[in-house]
Structure formats: structure tokens, C-alpha cells
CSV table of C-alpha atoms and ligand atoms in Angstrom, one decimal:
chain,number,residue,atom,x,y,z
A,1,MET,CA,0.0,0.0,-0.1
A,2,SER,CA,0.9,3.6,-0.5
A,3,SER,CA,-0.3,6.5,1.3
A,4,LEU,CA,-0.9,10.1,0.2
A,5,SER,CA,-1.4,12.3,3.2
A,6,SER,CA,-1.6,16.1,3.8
A,7,LYS,CA,-1.3,17.4,7.2
A,8,ASP,CA,-4.8,18.7,7.6
A,9,GLY,CA,-6.8,17.2,5.0
A,10,PRO,CA,-8.1,13.9,4.3
A,11,ARG,CA,-5.8,11.1,4.0
A,12,ILE,CA,-5.9,8.5,1.1
A,13,ARG,CA,-4.5,5.3,0.8
A,14,HIS,CA,-4.6,3.3,-2.4
A,15,ALA,CA,-3.3,0.0,-3.3
A,16,ALA,CA,-0.5,-0.2,-5.8
A,17,ASP,CA,-1.8,-1.3,-9.1
A,18,ALA,CA,-2.0,-4.8,-9.2
A,19,SER,CA,-4.8,-5.6,-11.8
A,20,GLN,CA,-4.3,-8.2,-14.3
A,21,PRO,CA,-3.4,-7.0,-17.9
A,22,TYR,CA,-6.1,-6.7,-20.2
A,23,GLU,CA,-6.2,-8.7,-23.5
A,24,THR,CA,-8.7,-6.8,-25.5
A,25,ILE,CA,-8.6,-3.2,-24.5
A,26,GLY,CA,-6.6,-0.6,-23.5
A,27,VAL,CA,-6.9,1.2,-20.2
A,28,ASP,CA,-5.2,4.3,-19.5
A,29,LYS,CA,-5.8,5.8,-16.1
A,30,LEU,CA,-6.5,9.3,-15.3
A,31,THR,CA,-5.6,9.3,-11.9
A,32,PRO,CA,-4.7,6.5,-9.0
A,33,ILE,CA,-8.0,6.8,-7.7
A,34,ILE,CA,-10.5,7.0,-10.3
A,35,GLY,CA,-11.0,7.4,-14.2
A,36,ALA,CA,-9.7,5.4,-16.8
A,37,GLU,CA,-9.6,6.1,-20.6
A,38,ILE,CA,-10.6,3.0,-22.8
A,39,LYS,CA,-8.7,2.4,-25.9
A,40,GLY,CA,-8.9,0.2,-28.7
A,41,VAL,CA,-12.7,-0.3,-28.6
A,42,ASP,CA,-15.2,0.5,-31.4
A,43,LEU,CA,-18.7,0.6,-29.7
A,44,ALA,CA,-20.3,0.7,-33.3
A,45,ARG,CA,-19.3,-2.9,-33.6
A,46,PRO,CA,-20.5,-6.2,-31.8
A,47,LEU,CA,-18.1,-6.5,-28.9
A,48,SER,CA,-17.0,-10.0,-27.9
A,49,ASN,CA,-17.6,-11.6,-24.4
A,50,ARG,CA,-14.3,-11.1,-23.6
A,51,THR,CA,-14.2,-7.3,-24.0
A,52,VAL,CA,-17.6,-7.1,-22.5
A,53,ASP,CA,-15.9,-9.0,-19.4
A,54,GLU,CA,-12.8,-6.4,-19.5
A,55,LEU,CA,-15.3,-3.6,-19.8
A,56,HIS,CA,-17.0,-4.8,-16.7
A,57,ARG,CA,-13.8,-5.4,-15.0
A,58,ALA,CA,-12.3,-1.8,-15.8
A,59,LEU,CA,-15.4,-0.3,-14.6
A,60,ALA,CA,-15.0,-2.0,-11.2
A,61,GLU,CA,-11.5,-1.1,-10.9
A,62,ASN,CA,-11.6,2.7,-12.2
A,63,ILE,CA,-15.1,3.5,-11.3
A,64,VAL,CA,-15.6,5.8,-14.3
A,65,ILE,CA,-14.4,4.9,-17.9
A,66,PHE,CA,-14.1,7.0,-21.0
A,67,PHE,CA,-14.3,6.4,-24.7
A,68,ARG,CA,-13.4,8.7,-27.2
A,69,ASP,CA,-14.4,9.2,-31.1
A,70,GLN,CA,-17.5,7.0,-30.9
A,71,HIS,CA,-19.8,7.3,-33.7
A,72,ILE,CA,-22.9,5.2,-32.3
A,73,THR,CA,-26.8,5.6,-33.1
A,74,PRO,CA,-29.3,5.8,-30.4
A,75,GLN,CA,-30.0,2.2,-30.8
A,76,GLN,CA,-26.5,0.9,-30.2
A,77,HIS,CA,-26.4,3.4,-27.2
A,78,LEU,CA,-29.3,1.6,-25.9
A,79,ALA,CA,-27.6,-1.6,-26.8
A,80,PHE,CA,-24.5,-1.0,-25.3
A,81,GLY,CA,-26.3,-0.1,-21.9
A,82,ARG,CA,-28.4,-3.4,-22.1
A,83,LEU,CA,-24.9,-5.5,-21.9
A,84,PHE,CA,-24.6,-4.4,-18.4
A,85,GLY,CA,-28.5,-4.7,-17.5
A,86,GLU,CA,-31.7,-3.8,-17.6
A,87,LEU,CA,-32.3,-0.1,-18.7
A,88,HIS,CA,-33.7,2.5,-16.0
A,89,ILE,CA,-36.2,5.1,-16.9
A,90,HIS,CA,-35.8,8.4,-15.2
A,91,PRO,CA,-38.5,9.5,-13.1
A,92,ALA,CA,-38.8,13.0,-14.3
A,93,ALA,CA,-36.0,14.0,-16.9
A,94,PRO,CA,-36.9,14.7,-20.7
A,95,HIS,CA,-36.2,11.7,-23.0
A,96,GLU,CA,-35.8,11.3,-26.5
A,97,PRO,CA,-39.1,11.2,-28.8
A,98,GLY,CA,-40.4,7.4,-28.1
A,99,GLU,CA,-37.5,6.4,-26.1
A,100,PRO,CA,-38.0,6.8,-22.6
A,101,ALA,CA,-34.5,5.2,-21.8
A,102,LEU,CA,-32.6,7.7,-23.7
A,103,MET,CA,-32.4,10.7,-21.6
A,104,LYS,CA,-31.5,14.2,-23.2
A,105,ILE,CA,-28.6,16.1,-21.7
A,106,HIS,CA,-28.6,19.5,-23.3
A,107,ALA,CA,-27.9,23.0,-22.7
A,108,ASP,CA,-27.7,26.1,-24.8
A,109,LYS,CA,-28.0,29.7,-24.7
A,110,ASP,CA,-31.7,29.5,-23.9
A,111,SER,CA,-31.1,27.1,-21.0
A,112,LEU,CA,-32.1,28.3,-17.6
A,113,ARG,CA,-30.0,25.4,-16.3
A,114,ALA,CA,-28.1,22.4,-17.1
A,115,ASN,CA,-28.2,18.9,-16.0
A,116,GLY,CA,-26.3,17.7,-12.7
A,117,GLU,CA,-24.7,21.1,-11.8
A,118,GLY,CA,-24.3,20.0,-8.1
A,119,TRP,CA,-22.4,17.0,-6.8
A,120,HIS,CA,-24.7,14.0,-6.8
A,121,SER,CA,-25.2,10.2,-7.4
A,122,ASP,CA,-28.3,9.6,-10.1
A,123,VAL,CA,-31.4,9.1,-8.7
A,124,SER,CA,-30.5,7.9,-5.5
A,125,CYS,CA,-34.1,8.6,-4.4
A,126,ASP,CA,-35.1,5.2,-6.1
A,127,LEU,CA,-35.5,2.2,-3.9
A,128,GLU,CA,-33.2,0.7,-6.4
A,129,PRO,CA,-31.0,3.4,-7.8
A,130,PRO,CA,-29.2,2.9,-11.0
A,131,MET,CA,-26.2,0.8,-11.2
A,132,GLY,CA,-24.6,3.0,-13.9
A,133,SER,CA,-24.9,5.8,-16.3
A,134,ILE,CA,-23.7,6.0,-20.0
A,135,LEU,CA,-23.4,9.5,-21.1
A,136,TYR,CA,-22.8,10.3,-25.0
A,137,ILE,CA,-21.8,13.9,-25.9
A,138,LYS,CA,-22.1,14.6,-29.2
A,139,GLN,CA,-21.8,18.2,-29.4
A,140,CYS,CA,-19.3,20.1,-27.3
A,141,PRO,CA,-18.7,23.6,-26.4
A,142,PRO,CA,-15.5,25.4,-27.5
A,143,HIS,CA,-14.2,25.2,-24.1
A,144,GLY,CA,-15.5,24.3,-20.7
A,145,GLY,CA,-18.4,21.7,-20.1
A,146,ASP,CA,-16.3,19.2,-18.2
A,147,THR,CA,-17.8,16.5,-15.8
A,148,LEU,CA,-16.1,15.9,-12.4
A,149,PHE,CA,-16.2,12.4,-10.8
A,150,ALA,CA,-15.2,11.5,-7.3
A,151,SER,CA,-14.6,8.1,-5.5
A,152,MET,CA,-16.8,7.4,-2.7
A,153,TYR,CA,-14.9,4.6,-1.6
A,154,ALA,CA,-11.9,6.9,-1.4
A,155,ALA,CA,-14.2,9.6,0.4
A,156,TYR,CA,-15.1,6.6,2.9
A,157,ASP,CA,-11.6,5.3,3.3
A,158,ALA,CA,-10.2,8.7,4.3
A,159,LEU,CA,-12.8,9.2,7.1
A,160,SER,CA,-11.4,8.8,10.9
A,161,ASP,CA,-12.0,5.5,12.3
A,162,ARG,CA,-14.1,7.3,14.8
A,163,MET,CA,-16.4,8.6,12.2
A,164,LYS,CA,-16.6,5.2,10.5
A,165,THR,CA,-17.8,3.9,13.5
A,166,TYR,CA,-20.2,6.6,14.2
A,167,LEU,CA,-21.6,6.1,10.6
A,168,GLN,CA,-22.2,2.3,10.9
A,169,GLY,CA,-25.7,1.2,10.7
A,170,LEU,CA,-27.1,5.0,10.2
A,171,THR,CA,-29.7,5.2,7.1
A,172,ALA,CA,-30.5,8.5,5.4
A,173,VAL,CA,-33.8,9.6,3.3
A,174,HIS,CA,-33.0,10.3,-0.2
A,175,ASP,CA,-35.8,12.5,-1.6
A,176,GLY,CA,-36.7,13.0,-5.2
A,177,GLU,CA,-39.3,15.7,-4.2
A,178,MET,CA,-37.0,18.1,-3.2
A,179,VAL,CA,-35.0,17.6,-6.6
A,180,TYR,CA,-37.5,17.0,-9.4
A,181,ARG,CA,-40.5,19.2,-8.5
A,182,GLY,CA,-40.7,21.8,-11.6
A,183,LEU,CA,-37.1,21.1,-12.3
A,184,TYR,CA,-38.0,20.3,-16.0
A,185,ALA,CA,-40.9,22.8,-16.6
A,186,ASP,CA,-38.6,24.9,-18.8
A,187,ALA,CA,-38.4,21.7,-20.9
A,188,GLY,CA,-42.0,21.3,-21.1
A,189,VAL,CA,-42.2,18.4,-18.9
A,190,ALA,CA,-45.0,18.5,-16.4
A,191,ASP,CA,-44.6,17.4,-13.0
A,192,LYS,CA,-45.8,13.9,-11.6
A,193,PRO,CA,-48.0,13.6,-8.5
A,194,SER,CA,-44.7,12.5,-6.7
A,195,TYR,CA,-41.4,11.4,-6.9
A,196,PRO,CA,-39.5,8.5,-5.4
A,197,ARG,CA,-38.3,8.7,-1.8
A,198,ALA,CA,-36.1,6.1,-0.4
A,199,VAL,CA,-34.0,5.1,2.9
A,200,HIS,CA,-30.4,3.9,2.1
A,201,PRO,CA,-27.6,3.1,4.4
A,202,VAL,CA,-25.0,6.1,4.8
A,203,VAL,CA,-22.3,3.8,3.9
A,204,ARG,CA,-23.0,1.0,1.5
A,205,THR,CA,-21.3,-2.0,0.3
A,206,HIS,CA,-20.6,-2.5,-3.3
A,207,PRO,CA,-22.2,-5.7,-4.6
A,208,VAL,CA,-19.2,-6.6,-7.0
A,209,THR,CA,-16.3,-5.0,-5.4
A,210,GLY,CA,-17.2,-5.7,-1.6
A,211,LYS,CA,-15.7,-2.5,-0.8
A,212,LYS,CA,-17.4,0.2,1.4
A,213,ALA,CA,-18.6,3.8,-0.2
A,214,LEU,CA,-20.1,6.6,1.4
A,215,TYR,CA,-23.5,7.0,0.2
A,216,VAL,CA,-24.9,10.5,0.8
A,217,ASN,CA,-25.0,13.3,-1.5
A,218,ARG,CA,-26.0,16.9,-1.6
A,219,GLY,CA,-28.4,16.5,-4.4
A,220,PHE,CA,-30.9,14.1,-2.9
A,221,THR,CA,-29.9,13.4,0.8
A,222,SER,CA,-32.5,15.1,3.1
A,223,HIS,CA,-31.5,13.5,6.4
A,224,ILE,CA,-30.1,10.9,8.3
A,225,LEU,CA,-32.8,8.8,10.4
A,226,GLY,CA,-32.5,8.7,14.3
A,227,LEU,CA,-30.5,12.0,14.8
A,228,PRO,CA,-31.6,15.3,16.0
A,229,ARG,CA,-32.1,17.2,12.6
A,230,ASP,CA,-29.4,19.6,13.8
A,231,GLU,CA,-27.0,17.0,14.3
A,232,SER,CA,-27.8,15.5,11.1
A,233,ASP,CA,-27.6,18.6,9.1
A,234,ALA,CA,-23.8,19.2,10.8
A,235,ILE,CA,-23.0,15.6,10.0
A,236,LEU,CA,-24.2,15.6,6.6
A,237,ALA,CA,-22.6,19.2,5.9
A,238,TYR,CA,-19.1,17.6,6.9
A,239,LEU,CA,-19.5,14.5,4.8
A,240,TYR,CA,-20.3,16.3,1.9
A,241,GLN,CA,-17.5,18.8,2.1
A,242,HIS,CA,-15.1,15.8,2.9
A,243,ALA,CA,-16.4,13.7,-0.2
A,244,GLU,CA,-16.0,16.6,-2.5
A,245,SER,CA,-12.1,16.8,-1.7
A,246,PRO,CA,-10.1,17.1,-4.9
A,247,LEU,CA,-8.1,14.2,-3.5
A,248,PHE,CA,-10.9,11.9,-4.5
A,249,GLN,CA,-11.7,13.3,-7.9
A,250,CYS,CA,-10.9,13.3,-11.5
A,251,ARG,CA,-12.1,15.7,-14.4
A,252,PHE,CA,-13.1,14.7,-17.8
A,253,ARG,CA,-12.5,17.0,-20.6
A,254,TRP,CA,-14.9,16.3,-23.2
A,255,THR,CA,-14.3,15.8,-27.0
A,256,GLU,CA,-17.5,15.5,-29.5
A,257,ASN,CA,-18.5,11.8,-29.6
A,258,ALA,CA,-17.0,10.8,-26.4
A,259,ILE,CA,-18.7,8.8,-23.7
A,260,ALA,CA,-18.4,8.5,-19.8
A,261,PHE,CA,-19.7,5.4,-18.2
A,262,TRP,CA,-19.9,5.5,-14.5
A,263,ASP,CA,-20.7,3.2,-11.7
A,264,ASN,CA,-23.3,5.3,-9.7
A,265,ARG,CA,-22.7,2.7,-6.7
A,266,CYS,CA,-19.7,4.3,-5.7
A,267,SER,CA,-19.2,7.8,-7.2
A,268,GLN,CA,-20.6,11.0,-7.5
A,269,HIS,CA,-20.3,13.4,-10.3
A,270,ARG,CA,-20.8,17.3,-11.0
A,271,ALA,CA,-21.5,18.7,-14.3
A,272,MET,CA,-19.7,22.4,-15.0
A,273,TRP,CA,-22.2,24.8,-16.9
A,274,ASP,CA,-19.3,27.4,-17.7
A,275,TYR,CA,-20.0,27.3,-21.3
A,276,TRP,CA,-23.2,29.7,-21.7
A,277,PRO,CA,-24.0,30.6,-24.3
A,278,HIS,CA,-22.3,27.7,-26.2
A,279,THR,CA,-24.3,24.4,-26.7
A,280,ARG,CA,-23.5,21.1,-25.1
A,281,SER,CA,-25.6,18.2,-25.8
A,282,GLY,CA,-26.2,14.4,-25.9
A,283,THR,CA,-27.8,11.5,-24.5
A,284,ARG,CA,-27.8,9.4,-21.1
A,285,VAL,CA,-28.5,5.7,-20.7
A,286,THR,CA,-29.1,4.5,-17.1
A,287,ILE,CA,-28.8,1.0,-16.1
A,288,LYS,CA,-31.1,-0.3,-13.3
A,289,GLY,CA,-29.4,-1.2,-9.9
A,290,GLU,CA,-30.0,-3.1,-6.8
A,291,ARG,CA,-31.2,-1.9,-3.4
A,292,PRO,CA,-28.2,-0.7,-1.4
A,293,ALA,CA,-26.7,-3.0,1.1
B,301,SIN,C1,-25.5,13.9,-15.2
B,301,SIN,O1,-26.0,13.0,-15.8
B,301,SIN,O2,-25.8,14.1,-13.9
B,301,SIN,C2,-25.1,15.0,-16.2
B,301,SIN,C3,-23.5,15.0,-16.1
B,301,SIN,C4,-23.1,15.8,-17.4
B,301,SIN,O3,-23.9,16.4,-18.0
B,301,SIN,O4,-21.8,15.9,-17.4
């Protein structure tokens, strides 16, 4: 193990890179903690079982994986998502006509907001939140529009032992109502009578890697159960600030026709809307997940 420490900030430990070599894909890490660019894969062509297995492994090892220069149709985007599980339908966001599993991600000079501008984990208000999302950006602004990703394994690992003990067994409410009501009115989407709300563990264990990840986020988590509200607010404020340390992050600079595929169970992300009045546009396919344990 190697350890990076700053005197006053969070401590990070990461295992020396001991992963098996890949045979059918190239995996170029962005940081030791999170993010890798995948090379040698054309998602417009059928993928071998070996390649799909290696992509599963690259995702598990790197939390978010990126592909550049991909020219895929909406049907190929959906089919790529289905290789990893059943597709998730977003409870609120606009989608492409006739394709509820193809969520629109678009901001231009007339937009009032852009998707995902604050740190969050996708749709964590669902009882079974998504396992991952595959974002395909076809049109980029000349500069900006990056997405930041943060490892919630690293955030959990860097907590003090006292804090880990304190959080053990706690659960928190994730409330879609406070996020989604009225959010897409400018895109012509009428509100639903209600939005999902769920109770999840504050620390979850990843079903594939078995590692623990911090699982509260500014976007959806309203409060920790069983604590006075002021204590819950203070603990959540600390955890959000801790989880947003740049030590746990990578930042992806988009190019046209690039794809980001993140594991939503152990990461948070945040989109930068720093490119107004330019346009950034694409689609997202989201894959169903399981109930956090
Ligand atoms: C999101 O899915 O939260 C949006 C991410 C992005 O547009 O970069």
C-alpha cells in the first residue's frame, strides 16, 4: 500500500496497481484513484464476450471509464447499456421522442439550467438506484463543460476510524421531491403527482467489489434518520464537504462523440455549466441497480 497524506486534510490510501493485464482493451488511468480512458474499442461494432467482461472489470477497477471518438446510433447506445443490465427510466427528466430510456442532456443559450450542476449520485431517491450511467456527448462547447467524478470509496476510506464507527448502521432519506418538482418545467415536462423517496444506508457495500462507499449526496439526501435534525445537518455538511475533496476526483474534458460510463454505486459527479451561451448536447442511458446494502 502507498499512502498520500496532507497534514490537515483527508488521508488517501490506495493499493499499488496490482490488476491483471487486459487482453482486448487498453486502459489508461487518469488518476490512481478514479477514472480511466479505454482504448481500442469501437462501440459501433459488436463486442466479444471477452471485451464486455474486460469493460466490466475496468469499470469495477476505475469507477468511471471514458471512450473517445465513438460514432453510435441511439439504438447502439441503448444496446451498449443493455450489455450491463436492464435499462432504467428516469422518473422526471425529458427523453428522446419514443425512447424513454434515452435521456436528453442538453444546455444552450436559452437554457435556465444544465443537468447535474451539483454533486450527486444519479436518482439515489429510487428504492433501487441505478448501477451506472452512460453519457454520450455529441456536441461540445469550444471550452468548458467538463464533468467531475469523485470516488466514494476514497471518501469513505479517508474518514477517521471514529467517524466510520459513528456512521455504521445509520440510514438516510433520499428525497426526489426536493430535486425534481418543477425542475424540468422549462423543458415542457409536467410534474408527476409524486417522486421517489427512499431510505438507504449512509455507507453501502458495493455488490461487485465488496468495498465500502460513502452513500450520501447533496442532491438527494435530506437527513439521517434517528438523529436530531441539527446533528444530521451538521454531519451531512461535514460528509459533503469531505466527499468533495479534489483528492478523490478526476475531471473529464469532453471531446465530441466521447462517452463516460460511471458506476453510480461508488461515485458522485458534477457537471460544469461554464460554457453559456454555447451548446453542449447528448444523451444518457442509465442502467438499473439494486437496493443498496
Ligand atoms: C448527469 O448525468 O448528471 C449530467 C452529467 C453531465 O452532463 O456531464
